[in-house]
XYZ file of C-alpha atoms in Angstrom:
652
model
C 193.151 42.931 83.891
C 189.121 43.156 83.781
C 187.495 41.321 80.689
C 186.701 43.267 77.591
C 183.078 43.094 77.846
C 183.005 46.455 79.794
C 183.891 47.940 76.557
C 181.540 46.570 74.672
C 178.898 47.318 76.819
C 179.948 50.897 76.523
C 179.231 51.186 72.807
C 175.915 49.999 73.399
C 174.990 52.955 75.998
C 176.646 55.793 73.580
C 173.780 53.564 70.418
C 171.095 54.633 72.185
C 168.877 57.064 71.394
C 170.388 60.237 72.969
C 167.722 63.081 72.000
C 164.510 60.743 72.758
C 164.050 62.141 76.208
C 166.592 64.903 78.163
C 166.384 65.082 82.030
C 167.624 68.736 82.461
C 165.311 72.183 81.940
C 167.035 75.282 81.060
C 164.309 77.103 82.859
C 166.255 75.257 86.139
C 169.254 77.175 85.029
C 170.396 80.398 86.484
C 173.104 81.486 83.758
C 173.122 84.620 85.114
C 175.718 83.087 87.795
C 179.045 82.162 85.647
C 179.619 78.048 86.306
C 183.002 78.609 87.286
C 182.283 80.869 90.053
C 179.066 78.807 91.477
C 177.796 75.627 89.378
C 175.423 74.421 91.563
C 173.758 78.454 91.432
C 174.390 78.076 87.448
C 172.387 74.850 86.773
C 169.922 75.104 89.965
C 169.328 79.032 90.789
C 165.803 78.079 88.494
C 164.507 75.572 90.323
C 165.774 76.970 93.979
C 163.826 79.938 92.939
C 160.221 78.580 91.971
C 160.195 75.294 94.391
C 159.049 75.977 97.581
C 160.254 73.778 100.508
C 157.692 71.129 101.429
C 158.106 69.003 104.467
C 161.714 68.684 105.212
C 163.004 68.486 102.452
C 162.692 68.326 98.587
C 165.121 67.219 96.358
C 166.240 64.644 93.911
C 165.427 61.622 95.989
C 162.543 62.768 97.803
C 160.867 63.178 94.416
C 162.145 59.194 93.742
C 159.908 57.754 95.984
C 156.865 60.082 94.916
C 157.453 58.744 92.048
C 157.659 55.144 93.312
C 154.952 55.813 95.089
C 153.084 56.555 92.440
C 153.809 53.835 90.491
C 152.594 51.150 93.223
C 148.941 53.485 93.703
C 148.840 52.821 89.674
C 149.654 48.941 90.126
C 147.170 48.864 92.740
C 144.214 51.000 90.446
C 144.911 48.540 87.510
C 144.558 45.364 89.809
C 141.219 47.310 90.923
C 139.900 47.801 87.544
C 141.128 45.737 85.046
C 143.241 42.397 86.480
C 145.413 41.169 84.500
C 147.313 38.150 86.226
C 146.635 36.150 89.064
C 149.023 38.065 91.450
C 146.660 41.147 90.271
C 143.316 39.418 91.575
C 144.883 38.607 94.683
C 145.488 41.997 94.917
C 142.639 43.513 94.424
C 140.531 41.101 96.652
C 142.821 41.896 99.535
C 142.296 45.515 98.614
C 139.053 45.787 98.385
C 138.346 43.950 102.411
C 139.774 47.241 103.023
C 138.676 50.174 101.496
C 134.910 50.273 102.734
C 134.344 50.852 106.177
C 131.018 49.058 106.578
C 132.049 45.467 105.421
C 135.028 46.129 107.171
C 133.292 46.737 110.312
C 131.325 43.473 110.021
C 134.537 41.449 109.364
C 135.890 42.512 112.198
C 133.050 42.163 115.114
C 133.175 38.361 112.982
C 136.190 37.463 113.464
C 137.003 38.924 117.305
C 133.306 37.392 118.030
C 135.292 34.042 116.506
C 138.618 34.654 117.986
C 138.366 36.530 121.518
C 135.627 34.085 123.666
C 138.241 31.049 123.869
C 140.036 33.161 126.696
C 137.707 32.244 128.814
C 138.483 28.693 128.810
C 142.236 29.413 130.109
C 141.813 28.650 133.597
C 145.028 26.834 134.421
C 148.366 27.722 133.541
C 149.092 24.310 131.885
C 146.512 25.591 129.377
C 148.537 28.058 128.107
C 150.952 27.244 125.645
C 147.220 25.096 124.302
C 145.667 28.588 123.776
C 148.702 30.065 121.773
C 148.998 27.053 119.650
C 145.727 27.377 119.121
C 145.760 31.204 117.737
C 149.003 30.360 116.328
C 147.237 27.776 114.039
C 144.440 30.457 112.879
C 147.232 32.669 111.508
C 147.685 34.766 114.286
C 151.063 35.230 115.475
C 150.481 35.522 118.924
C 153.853 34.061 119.967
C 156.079 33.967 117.000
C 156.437 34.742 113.257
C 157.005 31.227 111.798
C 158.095 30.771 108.172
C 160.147 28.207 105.943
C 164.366 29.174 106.800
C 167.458 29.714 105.071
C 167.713 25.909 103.899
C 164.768 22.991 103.213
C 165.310 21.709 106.361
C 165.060 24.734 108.327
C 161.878 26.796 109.954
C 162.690 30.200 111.150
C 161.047 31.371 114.456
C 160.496 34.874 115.146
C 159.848 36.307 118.721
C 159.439 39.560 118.963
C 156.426 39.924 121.658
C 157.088 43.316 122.672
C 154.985 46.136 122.414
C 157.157 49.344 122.655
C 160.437 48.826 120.156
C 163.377 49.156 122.704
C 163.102 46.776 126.327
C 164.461 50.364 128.127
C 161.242 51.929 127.769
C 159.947 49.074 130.271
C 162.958 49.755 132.749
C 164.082 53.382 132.353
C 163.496 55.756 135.013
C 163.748 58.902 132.639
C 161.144 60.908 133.211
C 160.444 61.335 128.858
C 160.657 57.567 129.072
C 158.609 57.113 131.444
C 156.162 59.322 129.533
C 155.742 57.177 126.825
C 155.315 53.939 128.596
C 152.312 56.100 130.093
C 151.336 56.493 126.851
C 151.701 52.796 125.683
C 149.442 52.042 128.563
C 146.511 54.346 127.395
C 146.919 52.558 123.726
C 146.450 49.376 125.699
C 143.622 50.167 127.231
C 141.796 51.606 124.420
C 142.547 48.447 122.265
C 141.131 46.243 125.592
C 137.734 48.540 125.781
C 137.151 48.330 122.184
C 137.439 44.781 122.122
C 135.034 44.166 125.148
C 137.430 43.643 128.088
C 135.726 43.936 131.240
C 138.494 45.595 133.064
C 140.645 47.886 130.702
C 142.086 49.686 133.035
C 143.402 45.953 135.109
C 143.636 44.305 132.187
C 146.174 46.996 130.806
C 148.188 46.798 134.174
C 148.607 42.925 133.338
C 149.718 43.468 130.267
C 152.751 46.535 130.755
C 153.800 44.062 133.557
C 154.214 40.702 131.624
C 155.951 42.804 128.820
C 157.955 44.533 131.791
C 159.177 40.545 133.064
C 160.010 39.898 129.619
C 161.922 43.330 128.584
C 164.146 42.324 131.751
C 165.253 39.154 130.465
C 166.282 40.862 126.532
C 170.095 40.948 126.015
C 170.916 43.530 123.622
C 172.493 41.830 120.673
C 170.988 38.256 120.632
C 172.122 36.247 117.932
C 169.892 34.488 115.491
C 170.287 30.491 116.920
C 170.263 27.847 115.078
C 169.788 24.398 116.634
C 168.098 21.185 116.262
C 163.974 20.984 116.287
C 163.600 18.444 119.192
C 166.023 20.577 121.371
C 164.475 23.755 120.642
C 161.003 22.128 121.806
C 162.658 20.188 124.859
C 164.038 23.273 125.731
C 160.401 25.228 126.062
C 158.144 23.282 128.043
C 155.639 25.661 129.026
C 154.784 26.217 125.267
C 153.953 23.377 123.363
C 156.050 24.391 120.741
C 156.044 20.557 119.048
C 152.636 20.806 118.494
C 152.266 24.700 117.096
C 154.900 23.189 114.730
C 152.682 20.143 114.047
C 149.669 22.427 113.528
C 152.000 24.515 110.444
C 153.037 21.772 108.626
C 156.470 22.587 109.929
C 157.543 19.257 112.077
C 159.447 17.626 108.767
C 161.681 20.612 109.186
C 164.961 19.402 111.493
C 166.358 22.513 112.352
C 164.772 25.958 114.046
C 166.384 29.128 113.071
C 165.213 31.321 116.512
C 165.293 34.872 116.300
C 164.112 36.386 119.604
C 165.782 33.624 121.854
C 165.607 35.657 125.092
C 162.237 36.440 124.795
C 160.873 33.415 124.253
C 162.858 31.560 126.960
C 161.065 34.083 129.271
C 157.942 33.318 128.379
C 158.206 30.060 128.846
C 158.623 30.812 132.545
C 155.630 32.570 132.799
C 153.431 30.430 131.166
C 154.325 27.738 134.468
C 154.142 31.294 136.880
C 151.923 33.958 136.457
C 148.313 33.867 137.146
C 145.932 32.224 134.001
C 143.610 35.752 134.889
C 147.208 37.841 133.496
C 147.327 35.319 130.636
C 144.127 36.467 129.765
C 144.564 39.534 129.757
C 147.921 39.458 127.614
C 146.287 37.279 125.437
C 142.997 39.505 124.142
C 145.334 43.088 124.150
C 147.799 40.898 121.741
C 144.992 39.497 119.289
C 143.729 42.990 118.724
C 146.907 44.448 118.905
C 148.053 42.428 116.060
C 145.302 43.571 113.753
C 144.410 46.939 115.272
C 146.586 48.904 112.203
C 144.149 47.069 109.878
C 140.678 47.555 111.317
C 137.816 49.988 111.507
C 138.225 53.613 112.953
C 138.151 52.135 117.107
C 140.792 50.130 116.718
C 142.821 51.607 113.853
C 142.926 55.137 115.439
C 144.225 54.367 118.853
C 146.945 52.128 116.624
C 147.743 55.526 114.501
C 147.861 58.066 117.349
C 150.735 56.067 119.564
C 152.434 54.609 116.578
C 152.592 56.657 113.317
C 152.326 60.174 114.609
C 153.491 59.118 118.293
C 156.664 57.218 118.059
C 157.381 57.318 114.271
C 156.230 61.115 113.645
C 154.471 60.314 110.597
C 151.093 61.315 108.834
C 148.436 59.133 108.756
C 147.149 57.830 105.359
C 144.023 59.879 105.322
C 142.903 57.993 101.708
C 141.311 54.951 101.727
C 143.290 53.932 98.660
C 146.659 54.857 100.849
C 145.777 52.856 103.443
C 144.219 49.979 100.792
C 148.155 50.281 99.470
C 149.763 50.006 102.721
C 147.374 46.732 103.515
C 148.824 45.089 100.064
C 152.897 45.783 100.693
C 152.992 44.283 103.990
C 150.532 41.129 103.705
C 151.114 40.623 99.871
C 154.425 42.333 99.615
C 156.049 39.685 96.616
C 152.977 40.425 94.773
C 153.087 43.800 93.996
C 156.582 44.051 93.306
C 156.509 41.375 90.968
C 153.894 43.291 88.960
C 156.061 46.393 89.770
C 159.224 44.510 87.601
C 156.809 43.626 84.824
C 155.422 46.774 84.334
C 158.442 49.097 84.995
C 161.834 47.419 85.065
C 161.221 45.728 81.703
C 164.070 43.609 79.937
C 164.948 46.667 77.888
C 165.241 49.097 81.017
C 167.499 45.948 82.692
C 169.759 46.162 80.327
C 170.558 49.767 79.762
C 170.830 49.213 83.956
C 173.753 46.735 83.073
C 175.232 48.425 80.639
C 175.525 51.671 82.805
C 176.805 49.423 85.725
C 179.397 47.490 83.993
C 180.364 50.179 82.151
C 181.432 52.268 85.568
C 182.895 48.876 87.077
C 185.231 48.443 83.990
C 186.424 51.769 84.199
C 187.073 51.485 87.576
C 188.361 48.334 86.843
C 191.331 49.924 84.667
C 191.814 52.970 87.380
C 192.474 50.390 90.465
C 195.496 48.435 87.959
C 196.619 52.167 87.907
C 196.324 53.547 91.783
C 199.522 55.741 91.980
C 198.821 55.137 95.871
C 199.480 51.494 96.555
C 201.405 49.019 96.087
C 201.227 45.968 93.543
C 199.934 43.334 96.113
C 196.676 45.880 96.992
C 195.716 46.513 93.213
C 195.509 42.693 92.052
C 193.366 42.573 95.626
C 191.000 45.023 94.690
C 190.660 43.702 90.863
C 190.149 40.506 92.777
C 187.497 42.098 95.076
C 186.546 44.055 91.845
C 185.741 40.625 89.821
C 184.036 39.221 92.909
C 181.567 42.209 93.786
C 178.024 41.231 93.111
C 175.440 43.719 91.661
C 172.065 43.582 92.818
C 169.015 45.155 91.010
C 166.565 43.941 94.163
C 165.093 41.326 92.058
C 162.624 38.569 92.903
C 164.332 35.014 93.055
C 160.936 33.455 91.697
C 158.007 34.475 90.287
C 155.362 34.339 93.159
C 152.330 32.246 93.619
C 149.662 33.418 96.002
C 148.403 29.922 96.930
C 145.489 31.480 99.795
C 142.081 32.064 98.433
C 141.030 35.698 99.284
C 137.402 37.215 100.097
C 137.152 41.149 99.440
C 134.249 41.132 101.892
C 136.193 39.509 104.951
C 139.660 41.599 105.533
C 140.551 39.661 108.732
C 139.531 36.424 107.211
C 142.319 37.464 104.819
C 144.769 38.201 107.147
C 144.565 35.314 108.708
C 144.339 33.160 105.381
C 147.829 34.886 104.521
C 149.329 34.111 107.893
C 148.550 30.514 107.815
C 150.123 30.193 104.421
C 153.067 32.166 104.742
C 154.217 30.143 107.938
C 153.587 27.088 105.944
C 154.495 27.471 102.601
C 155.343 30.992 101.224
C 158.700 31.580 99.847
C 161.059 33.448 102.297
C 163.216 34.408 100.208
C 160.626 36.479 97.851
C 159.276 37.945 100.659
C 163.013 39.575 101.954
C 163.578 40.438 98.535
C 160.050 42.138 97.972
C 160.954 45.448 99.575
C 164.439 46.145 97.851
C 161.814 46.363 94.912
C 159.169 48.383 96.260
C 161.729 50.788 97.998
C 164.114 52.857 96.089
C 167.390 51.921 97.431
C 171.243 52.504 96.433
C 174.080 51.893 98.475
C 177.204 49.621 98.689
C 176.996 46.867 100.896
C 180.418 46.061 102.443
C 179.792 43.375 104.310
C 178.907 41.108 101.014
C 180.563 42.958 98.622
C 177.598 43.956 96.794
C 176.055 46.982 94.917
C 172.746 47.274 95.405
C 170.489 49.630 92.684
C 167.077 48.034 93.469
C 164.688 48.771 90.545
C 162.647 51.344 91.704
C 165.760 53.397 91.190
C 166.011 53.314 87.674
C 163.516 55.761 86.520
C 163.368 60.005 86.231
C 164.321 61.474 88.147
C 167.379 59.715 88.211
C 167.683 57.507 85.008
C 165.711 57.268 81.624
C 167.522 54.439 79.213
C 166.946 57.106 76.653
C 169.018 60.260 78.074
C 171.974 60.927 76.390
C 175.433 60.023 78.159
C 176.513 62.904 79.505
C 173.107 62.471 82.067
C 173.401 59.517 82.337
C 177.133 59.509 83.190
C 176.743 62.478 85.276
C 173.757 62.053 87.177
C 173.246 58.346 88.479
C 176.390 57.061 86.955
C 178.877 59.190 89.132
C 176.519 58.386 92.370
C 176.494 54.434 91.069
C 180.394 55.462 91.030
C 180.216 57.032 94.603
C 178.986 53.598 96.305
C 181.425 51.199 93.608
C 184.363 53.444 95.342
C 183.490 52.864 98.752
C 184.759 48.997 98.408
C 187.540 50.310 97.542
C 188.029 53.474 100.420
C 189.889 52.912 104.037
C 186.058 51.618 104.970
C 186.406 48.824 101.999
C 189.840 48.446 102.501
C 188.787 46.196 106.204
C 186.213 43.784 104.125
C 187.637 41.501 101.671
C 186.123 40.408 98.337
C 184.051 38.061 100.472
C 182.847 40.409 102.613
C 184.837 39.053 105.321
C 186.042 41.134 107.870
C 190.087 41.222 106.565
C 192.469 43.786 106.182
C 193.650 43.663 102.648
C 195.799 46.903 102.227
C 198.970 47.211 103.057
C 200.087 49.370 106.002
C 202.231 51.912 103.647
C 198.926 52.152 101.144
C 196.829 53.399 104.060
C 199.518 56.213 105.425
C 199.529 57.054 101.453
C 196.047 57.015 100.967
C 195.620 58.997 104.104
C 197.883 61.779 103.215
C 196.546 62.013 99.831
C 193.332 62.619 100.819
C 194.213 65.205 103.588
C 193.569 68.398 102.378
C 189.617 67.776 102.070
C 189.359 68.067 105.273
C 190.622 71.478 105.612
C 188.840 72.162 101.858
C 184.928 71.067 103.272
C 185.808 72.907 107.022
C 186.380 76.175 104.499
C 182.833 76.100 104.324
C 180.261 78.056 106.081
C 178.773 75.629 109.213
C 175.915 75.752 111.198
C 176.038 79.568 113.501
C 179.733 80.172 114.305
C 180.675 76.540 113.515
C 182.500 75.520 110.703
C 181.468 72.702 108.841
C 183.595 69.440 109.999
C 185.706 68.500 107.305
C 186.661 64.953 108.893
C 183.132 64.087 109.684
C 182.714 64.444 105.855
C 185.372 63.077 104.360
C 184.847 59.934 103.752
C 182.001 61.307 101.894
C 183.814 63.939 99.934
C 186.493 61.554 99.193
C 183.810 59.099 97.876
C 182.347 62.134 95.666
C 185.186 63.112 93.890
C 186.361 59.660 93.058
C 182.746 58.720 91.906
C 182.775 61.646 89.607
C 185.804 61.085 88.261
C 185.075 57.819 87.387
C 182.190 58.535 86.052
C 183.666 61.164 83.697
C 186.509 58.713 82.219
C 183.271 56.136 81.776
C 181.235 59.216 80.029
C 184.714 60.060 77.558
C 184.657 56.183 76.550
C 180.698 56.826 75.503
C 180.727 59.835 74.501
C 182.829 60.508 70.835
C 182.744 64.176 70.785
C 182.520 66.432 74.347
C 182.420 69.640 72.292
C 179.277 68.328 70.159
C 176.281 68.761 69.524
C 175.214 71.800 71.537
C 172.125 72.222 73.826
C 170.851 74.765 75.659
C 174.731 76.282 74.604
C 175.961 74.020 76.356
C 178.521 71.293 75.183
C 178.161 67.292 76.526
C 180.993 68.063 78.742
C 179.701 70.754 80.098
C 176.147 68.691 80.640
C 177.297 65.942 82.602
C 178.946 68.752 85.333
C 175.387 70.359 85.387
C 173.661 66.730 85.567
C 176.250 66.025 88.661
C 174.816 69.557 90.063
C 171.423 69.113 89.444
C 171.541 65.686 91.058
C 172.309 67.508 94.113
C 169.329 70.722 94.163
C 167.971 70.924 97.384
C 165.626 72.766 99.193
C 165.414 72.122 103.078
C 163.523 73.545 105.996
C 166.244 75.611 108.617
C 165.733 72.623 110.906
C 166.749 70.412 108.223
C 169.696 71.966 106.995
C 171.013 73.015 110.497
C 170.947 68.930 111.403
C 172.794 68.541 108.092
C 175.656 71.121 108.926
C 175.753 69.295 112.147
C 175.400 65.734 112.275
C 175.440 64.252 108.547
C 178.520 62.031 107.243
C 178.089 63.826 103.756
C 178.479 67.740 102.742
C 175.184 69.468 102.454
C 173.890 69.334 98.860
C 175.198 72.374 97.764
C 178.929 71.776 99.061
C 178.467 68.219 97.124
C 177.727 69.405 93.953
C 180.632 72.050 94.375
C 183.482 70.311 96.529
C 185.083 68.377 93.922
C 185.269 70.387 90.924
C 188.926 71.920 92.503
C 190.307 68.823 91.537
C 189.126 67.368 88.672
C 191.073 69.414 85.680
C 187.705 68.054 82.888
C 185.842 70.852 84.349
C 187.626 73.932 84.242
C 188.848 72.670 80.706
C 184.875 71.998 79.988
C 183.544 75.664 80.900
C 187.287 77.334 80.768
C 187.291 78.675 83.990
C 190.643 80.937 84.959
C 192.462 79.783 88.352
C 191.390 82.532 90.755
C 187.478 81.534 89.921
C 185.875 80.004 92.958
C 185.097 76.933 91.850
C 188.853 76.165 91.248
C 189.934 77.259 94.643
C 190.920 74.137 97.493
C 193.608 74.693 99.951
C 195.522 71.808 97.329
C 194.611 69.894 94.813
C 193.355 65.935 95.885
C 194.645 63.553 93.028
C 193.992 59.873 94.224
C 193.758 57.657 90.649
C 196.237 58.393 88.028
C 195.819 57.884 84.397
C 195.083 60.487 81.643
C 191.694 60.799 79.868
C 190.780 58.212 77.747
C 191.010 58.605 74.398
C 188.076 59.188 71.731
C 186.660 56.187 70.823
């Protein structure tokens, strides 16, 4: 069996303040539409009605990171005005390079003034691994990320020296393809003319062809290598690799962790056989390229236009302070979200974050020594696998120290500053761990047996330490329950508690489970589809199945915090009956045609609507909660899915 703290930790989320702040609006409601017959109509029909669709969607999530979003712009405005810690100054000086054109402009006819007239002392091909060591060294990673690796004694190289993000777009005779590699070309040549090049339009030819030798040469799949440092500089010849290490500080390291092997093993052969005149060319397209989303209005637009609204389809930051933003969370990235933890994921906020965690996982906990569906060697597994998962709240690993002095007149002087210390001396593990904060993210990660609820997450929309149980149960608890319940689904039954790739049910549990769970399929595919098409109940399954397990963990959890689910009222409505309509508000939705059609279609989950609604059939707390009769719709599923056993807990 689990530990008792679980339990304990429940009493302390039912102490907290439960009228302080409340998450739902009755003006949301629509109680003109009974609950039994349509509960996502009952507690949404409101908000579908006076929320007009915006982009492709609006919902729940969407208005998470707005509101994360938010949060950083305000981080970033206090650094501005009023800094506070050293993290903030660095901030703000790294801001500010950015957010006037004029100095901007200056820093960067500077720096390419600086940078760009050593090309023309490449005139033999033995000079050319000199030249990349020698922008390496000013922070520019010409060649290769470099950074500390996963030990002391490791560095971690990087190659990634490709323009266009898949090698088929060099090789592909598909005319769309084709199109875009056309279209590459023109960004090329902009980036060359802006920067002085006296040929643009050879120049740019140079370029899509060395990229072209080395897109040939990528094997799909290359594994991260790890292998001695004197081997891994024997090995590359052409580059003077020992001495861009030397330059970095990075020689004491014995081992090379290479990402990008292929790549750079291609390179190497054309440094001893193309033409020093191609090198050149390469070369000057590659320092501006690398800085282009950073500069003034000649180079930045080109950079927008093929990139953001080109290949990703995005809108371009049109406010300075956007753009200012975007500067800080990729070059300072463990800066801001360690001021993003101090101001809003607080040691108070942490802990009702715990508590709402470990109280799901010991409820689970008690349903998996229960499972009606397997056998006694598969529920001490999972408990095992239970006691071994990991949560993770996205936190840093160390406070960060920005140890690169920073001019808020000289933006590419910074840039560079922050690439020579982060190959030498910045802390890799902050900076993986930076955007887990900065990003709202929730999901179960099988593969290490790990929840991850980064800290962004826990705020409104979606949590407030201060809501009573039955939203916080029924709103991010039963989704917190959804992912928990996936390490424990046919997906979770093929990764052990190490996240090991091992088969730990038994043959006879997965027929059971299998069977058990078979009438969703033909519940979801009773739902309207996309046209003439059904909706595909297998494609969703998994999804469903996850859903109505989540939930109904969640609801035991809620019954352990909660003392009364009659009392006190609100809105009419009991505490039972609010953590169904926080589960169906967590799910409102509005979505442009395109949007929802692709949903129908393509998604692994139900649509929102069929989420909030698909496993209420099954779960007896809710027709007892809002004492719906059999034939109402909500109650009707081709059979009832019952996959944990045990009856409801009893009142504290």
């Amino acid at each position: 069996m689990l530990p008792a703290r679980p339990l304990v930790l429940l009493a302390a989320l039912a102490a907290l303040p439960a009228a302080a702040v409340d998450r739902l609006d009755d003006r949301d409601f629509a109680t003109q539409t009974p609950a039994c017959e349509d509960l996502y109509r009952f507690a949404n029909g409101g908000w579908l009605q006076a929320t007009p669709i915006e982009g492709e969607r609006v919902n729940r999530f969407t208005a998470l990171r707005k509101a994360a979003e938010a949060q950083r712009l305000e981080l970033l405005q206090a650094a501005l005005d009023r800094p506070a810690d050293p993290l903030d100054q660095a901030i703000a000086d790294l801001a500010r390079s950015a957010l006037d054109e004029t100095p901007l402009q200056a820093s960067r006819k500077a720096a390419l003034a600086a940078l760009l007239p050593a090309l023309d002392t490449l005139q033999g091909r033995e000079q050319v691994g000199e030249l990349i060591r020698a922008y390496q060294a000013r922070g520019l990673p010409v060649l290769a990320q470099l950074g500390p690796g996963s030990t002391p004694k490791r560095v971690h190289v990087d190659v990634q020296v490709l323009g266009l993000p898949d090698p088929r777009f060099y090789t592909s005779d598909d005319p769309a393809v084709r199109d875009w590699l056309g279209r590459y070309r023109a960004y090329v040549q902009a980036l060359l003319a802006a920067a002085g090049s006296p040929d643009p339009d050879g120049e740019s030819a140079w370029v899509l062809d060395l990229e072209a030798r080395v897109a040939q040469a990528v094997q799909p799949g290359t594994p991260i290598r790890s292998q001695p440092r004197r081997a891994f500089e024997r090995a590359h010849p052409g580059l003077d690799l020992a001495g861009l290490l030397e330059d970095q500080g990075l020689r004491k390291r014995t081992e090379v962790e290479l990402e990008g092997a292929d790549q750079l093993a291609a390179l190497d052969g054309l440094a001893r056989a193309l033409h020093p005149v191609q090198w050149r060319a390469w070369l000057r397209f590659r320092v501006v390229h690398l800085l282009a989303p950073w500069l003034d209005a000649p180079f930045r637009e080109p950079w927008e236009r093929f990139y953001r609204t080109g290949l990703a389809g995005q809108s371009r930051p049109t406010e300075p302070r956007l753009r200012a933003l975007e500067l800080v969370e990729h070059w300072l990235p463990e800066a801001l979200a360690q001021r993003y933890l101090d101001r809003h994921f607080d040691a108070r906020r942490q802990q009702a974050a715990e508590a709402l965690v470990e109280a799901l996982r010991g409820t689970l906990g008690e349903a998996l020594a229960d499972q009606p569906l397997w056998q006694e060697t598969t529920r001490r597994r999972a408990r095992a696998k239970l006691e071994a998962l990991e949560v993770d709240f996205g936190l840093l690993p160390a406070r960060p120290r920005i140890e690169v002095r920073l001019d808020p007149a000289n933006l590419v002087g910074n840039l560079l500053a922050i690439g020579r210390w982060r190959a030498r001396e910045a802390s890799a593990e902050n900076l993986a761990r930076a955007g887990l904060v900065l990003q709202p993210q929730l999901g179960y990660l099988r593969e290490r047996n790990r929840l991850l609820a980064s800290a962004s997450v826990w705020q409104p929309p979606l949590f407030d330490p201060e809501a009573e149980p039955a939203l916080r149960f029924g709103g991010l608890g039963a989704l917190l329950a959804h992912e928990l319940v996936h390490g424990f689904d046919l997906g979770g039954a093929s990764f052990d508690a190490e996240g090991r790739a091992e088969a730990w049910w038994e043959e006879a549990d997965r027929a059971a489970w299998t069977t058990a769970s078979a009438p969703l399929i033909q519940q979801y595919a009773g739902y309207p589809g996309s046209g003439d098409r059904p909706l595909d109940g297998g494609r969703v399954q998994a999804e469903a199945l996850a859903d109505l397990s989540g939930l109904e963990i969640a609801w035991r959890a809620f019954r352990r915090a909660q003392p009364d689910p009659e009392l006190p009222l609100r809105w009419g409505l009991s505490p039972a009956q609010r953590f169904f309509v926080a589960w169906a508000s967590l799910w409102r939705e509005q979505a442009s045609e395109e949007a929802q059609r692709s949903d129908l279609l393509h998604a692994a989950a139900p649509p929102a609507h069929y989420r909030a609604i698909g496993p209420l059939p099954h779960l007896p707390a809710f027709a007892q909660a809002f004492r719906c009769r059999p034939e109402q719709a909500m109650l009707r599923a081709p059979a009832r899915v019952r996959m944990w056993s045990g009856e409801e807990p009893a009142t504290p």
